[in-house]
mmCIF file with all atom_site columns, C-alpha atoms and ligand atoms in Angstrom:
data_model
loop_
_atom_site.group_PDB
_atom_site.id
_atom_site.type_symbol
_atom_site.label_atom_id
_atom_site.label_alt_id
_atom_site.label_comp_id
_atom_site.label_asym_id
_atom_site.label_entity_id
_atom_site.label_seq_id
_atom_site.pdbx_PDB_ins_code
_atom_site.Cartn_x
_atom_site.Cartn_y
_atom_site.Cartn_z
_atom_site.occupancy
_atom_site.B_iso_or_equiv
_atom_site.pdbx_formal_charge
_atom_site.auth_seq_id
_atom_site.auth_comp_id
_atom_site.auth_asym_id
_atom_site.auth_atom_id
_atom_site.pdbx_PDB_model_num
ATOM   1   C CA . MET A 1 1   ? 33.855 -13.284 -21.303 1.00 72.00 ? 1   MET A CA 1
ATOM   2   C CA . ASP A 1 2   ? 37.377 -13.109 -20.784 1.00 90.00 ? 2   ASP A CA 1
ATOM   3   C CA . ARG A 1 3   ? 39.585 -9.834  -20.821 1.00 94.00 ? 3   ARG A CA 1
ATOM   4   C CA . ILE A 1 4   ? 41.475 -8.688  -23.225 1.00 98.00 ? 4   ILE A CA 1
ATOM   5   C CA . THR A 1 5   ? 44.785 -9.730  -24.029 1.00 98.00 ? 5   THR A CA 1
ATOM   6   C CA . ASP A 1 6   ? 47.498 -6.744  -23.698 1.00 98.00 ? 6   ASP A CA 1
ATOM   7   C CA . ALA A 1 7   ? 48.755 -7.360  -27.430 1.00 98.00 ? 7   ALA A CA 1
ATOM   8   C CA . ASP A 1 8   ? 44.746 -6.894  -28.425 1.00 98.00 ? 8   ASP A CA 1
ATOM   9   C CA . LEU A 1 9   ? 44.936 -3.921  -26.426 1.00 99.00 ? 9   LEU A CA 1
ATOM   10  C CA . VAL A 1 10  ? 47.612 -2.839  -28.741 1.00 99.00 ? 10  VAL A CA 1
ATOM   11  C CA . ARG A 1 11  ? 46.036 -3.891  -31.495 1.00 98.00 ? 11  ARG A CA 1
ATOM   12  C CA . VAL A 1 12  ? 43.284 -1.532  -30.341 1.00 99.00 ? 12  VAL A CA 1
ATOM   13  C CA . ALA A 1 13  ? 45.463 1.373   -30.079 1.00 99.00 ? 13  ALA A CA 1
ATOM   14  C CA . ILE A 1 14  ? 46.491 0.739   -33.932 1.00 99.00 ? 14  ILE A CA 1
ATOM   15  C CA . GLU A 1 15  ? 42.692 0.696   -35.275 1.00 98.00 ? 15  GLU A CA 1
ATOM   16  C CA . ALA A 1 16  ? 42.053 4.733   -32.857 1.00 99.00 ? 16  ALA A CA 1
ATOM   17  C CA . ARG A 1 17  ? 44.917 5.812   -34.565 1.00 99.00 ? 17  ARG A CA 1
ATOM   18  C CA . THR A 1 18  ? 43.455 5.719   -37.794 1.00 98.00 ? 18  THR A CA 1
ATOM   19  C CA . HIS A 1 19  ? 40.655 8.231   -36.764 1.00 98.00 ? 19  HIS A CA 1
ATOM   20  C CA . ALA A 1 20  ? 43.545 10.637  -35.414 1.00 99.00 ? 20  ALA A CA 1
ATOM   21  C CA . TYR A 1 21  ? 43.340 14.062  -36.763 1.00 99.00 ? 21  TYR A CA 1
ATOM   22  C CA . ALA A 1 22  ? 46.885 15.245  -36.905 1.00 98.00 ? 22  ALA A CA 1
ATOM   23  C CA . PRO A 1 23  ? 47.684 17.662  -39.662 1.00 98.00 ? 23  PRO A CA 1
ATOM   24  C CA . TYR A 1 24  ? 49.689 19.897  -38.169 1.00 98.00 ? 24  TYR A CA 1
ATOM   25  C CA . SER A 1 25  ? 52.861 17.359  -37.025 1.00 98.00 ? 25  SER A CA 1
ATOM   26  C CA . GLY A 1 26  ? 52.237 14.226  -39.468 1.00 98.00 ? 26  GLY A CA 1
ATOM   27  C CA . PHE A 1 27  ? 52.131 12.214  -35.851 1.00 98.00 ? 27  PHE A CA 1
ATOM   28  C CA . PRO A 1 28  ? 49.086 10.775  -35.440 1.00 98.00 ? 28  PRO A CA 1
ATOM   29  C CA . VAL A 1 29  ? 48.294 8.176   -31.938 1.00 99.00 ? 29  VAL A CA 1
ATOM   30  C CA . GLY A 1 30  ? 46.249 5.609   -30.613 1.00 99.00 ? 30  GLY A CA 1
ATOM   31  C CA . ALA A 1 31  ? 45.406 4.442   -27.251 1.00 99.00 ? 31  ALA A CA 1
ATOM   32  C CA . ALA A 1 32  ? 42.983 2.326   -26.766 1.00 99.00 ? 32  ALA A CA 1
ATOM   33  C CA . LEU A 1 33  ? 42.180 2.467   -22.105 1.00 98.00 ? 33  LEU A CA 1
ATOM   34  C CA . LEU A 1 34  ? 41.525 -0.819  -20.333 1.00 98.00 ? 34  LEU A CA 1
ATOM   35  C CA . ALA A 1 35  ? 38.216 -0.017  -18.026 1.00 98.00 ? 35  ALA A CA 1
ATOM   36  C CA . GLU A 1 36  ? 38.084 -1.636  -14.680 1.00 98.00 ? 36  GLU A CA 1
ATOM   37  C CA . ASP A 1 37  ? 34.664 -3.896  -15.891 1.00 98.00 ? 37  ASP A CA 1
ATOM   38  C CA . GLY A 1 38  ? 36.923 -4.727  -18.850 1.00 98.00 ? 38  GLY A CA 1
ATOM   39  C CA . SER A 1 39  ? 35.634 -2.605  -21.219 1.00 98.00 ? 39  SER A CA 1
ATOM   40  C CA . VAL A 1 40  ? 37.997 -1.245  -23.493 1.00 98.00 ? 40  VAL A CA 1
ATOM   41  C CA . HIS A 1 41  ? 37.526 3.202   -24.270 1.00 98.00 ? 41  HIS A CA 1
ATOM   42  C CA . THR A 1 42  ? 39.663 4.359   -27.140 1.00 99.00 ? 42  THR A CA 1
ATOM   43  C CA . GLY A 1 43  ? 40.832 7.706   -28.549 1.00 99.00 ? 43  GLY A CA 1
ATOM   44  C CA . CYS A 1 44  ? 43.340 9.592   -30.985 1.00 99.00 ? 44  CYS A CA 1
ATOM   45  C CA . ASN A 1 45  ? 45.041 13.060  -31.081 1.00 98.00 ? 45  ASN A CA 1
ATOM   46  C CA . VAL A 1 46  ? 42.968 15.804  -31.974 1.00 98.00 ? 46  VAL A CA 1
ATOM   47  C CA . GLU A 1 47  ? 44.438 18.464  -32.891 1.00 98.00 ? 47  GLU A CA 1
ATOM   48  C CA . CYS A 1 48  ? 43.909 22.518  -33.828 1.00 98.00 ? 48  CYS A CA 1
ATOM   49  C CA . ALA A 1 49  ? 45.403 25.114  -35.849 1.00 98.00 ? 49  ALA A CA 1
ATOM   50  C CA . SER A 1 50  ? 45.428 27.072  -32.499 1.00 98.00 ? 50  SER A CA 1
ATOM   51  C CA . PHE A 1 51  ? 48.223 24.296  -31.236 1.00 98.00 ? 51  PHE A CA 1
ATOM   52  C CA . GLY A 1 52  ? 47.160 24.686  -27.217 1.00 97.00 ? 52  GLY A CA 1
ATOM   53  C CA . ALA A 1 53  ? 43.973 23.731  -28.084 1.00 98.00 ? 53  ALA A CA 1
ATOM   54  C CA . THR A 1 54  ? 45.290 20.068  -29.045 1.00 98.00 ? 54  THR A CA 1
ATOM   55  C CA . CYS A 1 55  ? 44.229 17.147  -27.463 1.00 98.00 ? 55  CYS A CA 1
ATOM   56  C CA . CYS A 1 56  ? 46.280 13.596  -26.266 1.00 98.00 ? 56  CYS A CA 1
ATOM   57  C CA . ALA A 1 57  ? 45.192 10.407  -27.759 1.00 99.00 ? 57  ALA A CA 1
ATOM   58  C CA . GLU A 1 58  ? 45.211 9.736   -24.039 1.00 98.00 ? 58  GLU A CA 1
ATOM   59  C CA . ARG A 1 59  ? 43.340 12.064  -22.714 1.00 98.00 ? 59  ARG A CA 1
ATOM   60  C CA . THR A 1 60  ? 40.833 11.629  -26.077 1.00 99.00 ? 60  THR A CA 1
ATOM   61  C CA . ALA A 1 61  ? 40.535 8.525   -24.529 1.00 99.00 ? 61  ALA A CA 1
ATOM   62  C CA . VAL A 1 62  ? 40.328 9.174   -21.283 1.00 99.00 ? 62  VAL A CA 1
ATOM   63  C CA . VAL A 1 63  ? 37.312 11.741  -21.488 1.00 98.00 ? 63  VAL A CA 1
ATOM   64  C CA . LYS A 1 64  ? 35.386 9.754   -23.459 1.00 98.00 ? 64  LYS A CA 1
ATOM   65  C CA . ALA A 1 65  ? 35.777 6.915   -20.834 1.00 98.00 ? 65  ALA A CA 1
ATOM   66  C CA . VAL A 1 66  ? 34.521 9.457   -17.848 1.00 98.00 ? 66  VAL A CA 1
ATOM   67  C CA . SER A 1 67  ? 32.040 11.459  -19.517 1.00 98.00 ? 67  SER A CA 1
ATOM   68  C CA . GLY A 1 68  ? 30.232 7.362   -20.233 1.00 98.00 ? 68  GLY A CA 1
ATOM   69  C CA . GLY A 1 69  ? 30.756 7.003   -16.549 1.00 98.00 ? 69  GLY A CA 1
ATOM   70  C CA . TYR A 1 70  ? 34.460 5.035   -16.609 1.00 98.00 ? 70  TYR A CA 1
ATOM   71  C CA . ARG A 1 71  ? 36.293 6.348   -13.392 1.00 98.00 ? 71  ARG A CA 1
ATOM   72  C CA . ARG A 1 72  ? 38.621 3.545   -12.464 1.00 98.00 ? 72  ARG A CA 1
ATOM   73  C CA . PHE A 1 73  ? 40.978 1.908   -15.603 1.00 98.00 ? 73  PHE A CA 1
ATOM   74  C CA . LEU A 1 74  ? 43.463 -0.874  -15.497 1.00 98.00 ? 74  LEU A CA 1
ATOM   75  C CA . ALA A 1 75  ? 45.980 -0.129  -18.500 1.00 98.00 ? 75  ALA A CA 1
ATOM   76  C CA . VAL A 1 76  ? 46.223 2.186   -21.520 1.00 99.00 ? 76  VAL A CA 1
ATOM   77  C CA . ALA A 1 77  ? 47.741 1.059   -25.084 1.00 99.00 ? 77  ALA A CA 1
ATOM   78  C CA . VAL A 1 78  ? 49.491 4.201   -26.744 1.00 99.00 ? 78  VAL A CA 1
ATOM   79  C CA . VAL A 1 79  ? 51.112 3.748   -30.214 1.00 98.00 ? 79  VAL A CA 1
ATOM   80  C CA . SER A 1 80  ? 52.580 6.200   -33.085 1.00 98.00 ? 80  SER A CA 1
ATOM   81  C CA . GLU A 1 81  ? 53.945 5.414   -36.491 1.00 98.00 ? 81  GLU A CA 1
ATOM   82  C CA . ARG A 1 82  ? 57.074 4.969   -34.811 1.00 98.00 ? 82  ARG A CA 1
ATOM   83  C CA . PRO A 1 83  ? 59.121 1.946   -34.449 1.00 98.00 ? 83  PRO A CA 1
ATOM   84  C CA . GLU A 1 84  ? 59.950 2.420   -30.927 1.00 98.00 ? 84  GLU A CA 1
ATOM   85  C CA . PRO A 1 85  ? 57.699 2.259   -28.227 1.00 98.00 ? 85  PRO A CA 1
ATOM   86  C CA . CYS A 1 86  ? 55.381 5.776   -28.100 1.00 98.00 ? 86  CYS A CA 1
ATOM   87  C CA . LEU A 1 87  ? 54.985 7.006   -24.306 1.00 98.00 ? 87  LEU A CA 1
ATOM   88  C CA . PRO A 1 88  ? 52.578 9.468   -22.909 1.00 98.00 ? 88  PRO A CA 1
ATOM   89  C CA . CYS A 1 89  ? 53.886 13.034  -22.521 1.00 98.00 ? 89  CYS A CA 1
ATOM   90  C CA . GLY A 1 90  ? 53.929 14.815  -19.219 1.00 98.00 ? 90  GLY A CA 1
ATOM   91  C CA . ILE A 1 91  ? 49.716 15.977  -18.849 1.00 98.00 ? 91  ILE A CA 1
ATOM   92  C CA . CYS A 1 92  ? 48.205 13.175  -20.265 1.00 98.00 ? 92  CYS A CA 1
ATOM   93  C CA . ARG A 1 93  ? 50.190 10.849  -17.255 1.00 98.00 ? 93  ARG A CA 1
ATOM   94  C CA . GLN A 1 94  ? 49.013 13.129  -14.898 1.00 98.00 ? 94  GLN A CA 1
ATOM   95  C CA . VAL A 1 95  ? 45.903 12.350  -16.324 1.00 98.00 ? 95  VAL A CA 1
ATOM   96  C CA . LEU A 1 96  ? 46.548 8.247   -16.526 1.00 98.00 ? 96  LEU A CA 1
ATOM   97  C CA . LEU A 1 97  ? 47.027 9.053   -12.679 1.00 98.00 ? 97  LEU A CA 1
ATOM   98  C CA . GLU A 1 98  ? 44.322 10.163  -11.657 1.00 98.00 ? 98  GLU A CA 1
ATOM   99  C CA . PHE A 1 99  ? 41.940 7.694   -13.066 1.00 98.00 ? 99  PHE A CA 1
ATOM   100 C CA . ALA A 1 100 ? 44.231 4.888   -12.295 1.00 98.00 ? 100 ALA A CA 1
ATOM   101 C CA . ALA A 1 101 ? 42.994 1.682   -10.606 1.00 98.00 ? 101 ALA A CA 1
ATOM   102 C CA . PRO A 1 102 ? 45.759 0.183   -8.165  1.00 98.00 ? 102 PRO A CA 1
ATOM   103 C CA . GLY A 1 103 ? 48.024 -1.824  -10.184 1.00 98.00 ? 103 GLY A CA 1
ATOM   104 C CA . PHE A 1 104 ? 47.572 0.358   -13.342 1.00 98.00 ? 104 PHE A CA 1
ATOM   105 C CA . ARG A 1 105 ? 50.318 -0.273  -16.830 1.00 98.00 ? 105 ARG A CA 1
ATOM   106 C CA . LEU A 1 106 ? 50.865 1.464   -19.827 1.00 98.00 ? 106 LEU A CA 1
ATOM   107 C CA . LEU A 1 107 ? 51.672 -1.010  -22.503 1.00 99.00 ? 107 LEU A CA 1
ATOM   108 C CA . ALA A 1 108 ? 53.816 1.397   -24.528 1.00 99.00 ? 108 ALA A CA 1
ATOM   109 C CA . GLY A 1 109 ? 53.499 0.097   -27.651 1.00 98.00 ? 109 GLY A CA 1
ATOM   110 C CA . ARG A 1 110 ? 56.121 0.400   -31.249 1.00 98.00 ? 110 ARG A CA 1
ATOM   111 C CA . ALA A 1 111 ? 53.982 0.837   -35.398 1.00 98.00 ? 111 ALA A CA 1
ATOM   112 C CA . ASP A 1 112 ? 54.403 -3.067  -35.580 1.00 98.00 ? 112 ASP A CA 1
ATOM   113 C CA . GLY A 1 113 ? 52.776 -4.472  -32.599 1.00 98.00 ? 113 GLY A CA 1
ATOM   114 C CA . THR A 1 114 ? 55.068 -4.770  -29.991 1.00 98.00 ? 114 THR A CA 1
ATOM   115 C CA . PHE A 1 115 ? 55.310 -3.159  -26.724 1.00 99.00 ? 115 PHE A CA 1
ATOM   116 C CA . GLU A 1 116 ? 57.328 -2.134  -23.657 1.00 98.00 ? 116 GLU A CA 1
ATOM   117 C CA . GLU A 1 117 ? 55.155 -2.201  -20.150 1.00 98.00 ? 117 GLU A CA 1
ATOM   118 C CA . TYR A 1 118 ? 55.556 0.432   -17.982 1.00 98.00 ? 118 TYR A CA 1
ATOM   119 C CA . GLY A 1 119 ? 53.900 1.239   -13.978 1.00 98.00 ? 119 GLY A CA 1
ATOM   120 C CA . MET A 1 120 ? 52.572 4.189   -12.961 1.00 98.00 ? 120 MET A CA 1
ATOM   121 C CA . GLN A 1 121 ? 55.517 4.542   -10.393 1.00 97.00 ? 121 GLN A CA 1
ATOM   122 C CA . GLU A 1 122 ? 57.672 4.429   -13.528 1.00 98.00 ? 122 GLU A CA 1
ATOM   123 C CA . ILE A 1 123 ? 56.427 7.349   -15.765 1.00 98.00 ? 123 ILE A CA 1
ATOM   124 C CA . LEU A 1 124 ? 55.010 9.508   -13.380 1.00 98.00 ? 124 LEU A CA 1
ATOM   125 C CA . PRO A 1 125 ? 57.567 9.245   -10.269 1.00 98.00 ? 125 PRO A CA 1
ATOM   126 C CA . ASN A 1 126 ? 56.471 11.405  -7.254  1.00 98.00 ? 126 ASN A CA 1
ATOM   127 C CA . ALA A 1 127 ? 53.438 12.593  -8.607  1.00 97.00 ? 127 ALA A CA 1
ATOM   128 C CA . PHE A 1 128 ? 51.344 15.998  -7.321  1.00 97.00 ? 128 PHE A CA 1
ATOM   129 C CA . VAL A 1 129 ? 48.293 15.139  -5.247  1.00 94.00 ? 129 VAL A CA 1
ATOM   130 C CA . LEU A 1 130 ? 45.985 16.950  -3.862  1.00 95.00 ? 130 LEU A CA 1
HETATM 131 N N1 . THU B 2 .   ? 50.722 13.163  -28.550 1.00 53.09 ? 1   THU B N1 1
HETATM 132 C C1 . THU B 2 .   ? 49.814 12.430  -28.291 1.00 53.09 ? 1   THU B C1 1
HETATM 133 O O1 . THU B 2 .   ? 48.491 12.034  -29.276 1.00 53.09 ? 1   THU B O1 1
HETATM 134 N N2 . THU B 2 .   ? 50.346 11.863  -27.216 1.00 53.09 ? 1   THU B N2 1
HETATM 135 C C2 . THU B 2 .   ? 50.868 11.865  -26.563 1.00 53.09 ? 1   THU B C2 1
HETATM 136 O O2 . THU B 2 .   ? 51.416 11.131  -25.780 1.00 53.09 ? 1   THU B O2 1
HETATM 137 C C3 . THU B 2 .   ? 52.564 13.017  -27.023 1.00 53.09 ? 1   THU B C3 1
HETATM 138 C C4 . THU B 2 .   ? 51.527 13.340  -28.266 1.00 53.09 ? 1   THU B C4 1
HETATM 139 C C5 . THU B 2 .   ? 49.994 13.913  -29.699 1.00 53.09 ? 1   THU B C5 1
HETATM 140 C C6 . THU B 2 .   ? 49.865 15.652  -29.496 1.00 53.09 ? 1   THU B C6 1
HETATM 141 C C7 . THU B 2 .   ? 50.536 16.084  -31.320 1.00 53.09 ? 1   THU B C7 1
HETATM 142 O O3 . THU B 2 .   ? 49.216 16.045  -32.131 1.00 53.09 ? 1   THU B O3 1
HETATM 143 C C8 . THU B 2 .   ? 51.106 15.137  -31.900 1.00 53.09 ? 1   THU B C8 1
HETATM 144 O O4 . THU B 2 .   ? 51.144 14.286  -31.082 1.00 53.09 ? 1   THU B O4 1
HETATM 145 C C9 . THU B 2 .   ? 52.838 15.619  -31.705 1.00 53.09 ? 1   THU B C9 1
HETATM 146 O O5 . THU B 2 .   ? 52.735 16.221  -30.374 1.00 53.09 ? 1   THU B O5 1
#
């Protein structure tokens, strides 16, 4: 089967956003990760009354995918309910880098499904590596 299109990956992230648990911030986020084999793994933000325990949508997607045996990703789509592109926080950028295949792309989506594309070098230059 053909690989999912970028526009469809953003649509999957919009669908994943419907599961967001964000009663404290009121800022639901959805993410869709494209694995090297073409499979798609979703995530949403899951908040907690102890705010520091909150998990962002991107990291939810990564943890779900990696715990299912997927470790290399080609792209991630991220969307909030805002009209501007949704960009991952710093912690999520570092976690995405950990599992990014060469050429990894961020599709920073707007609520209407349009998006801007970024490379890993653009969103996390001079990254920490071990
Ligand atoms: N959030 C994400 O899910 N992803 C991001 O990249 C930025 C922030 C969530 C965390 C929290 O639930 C809410 O958005 C407000 O920060």
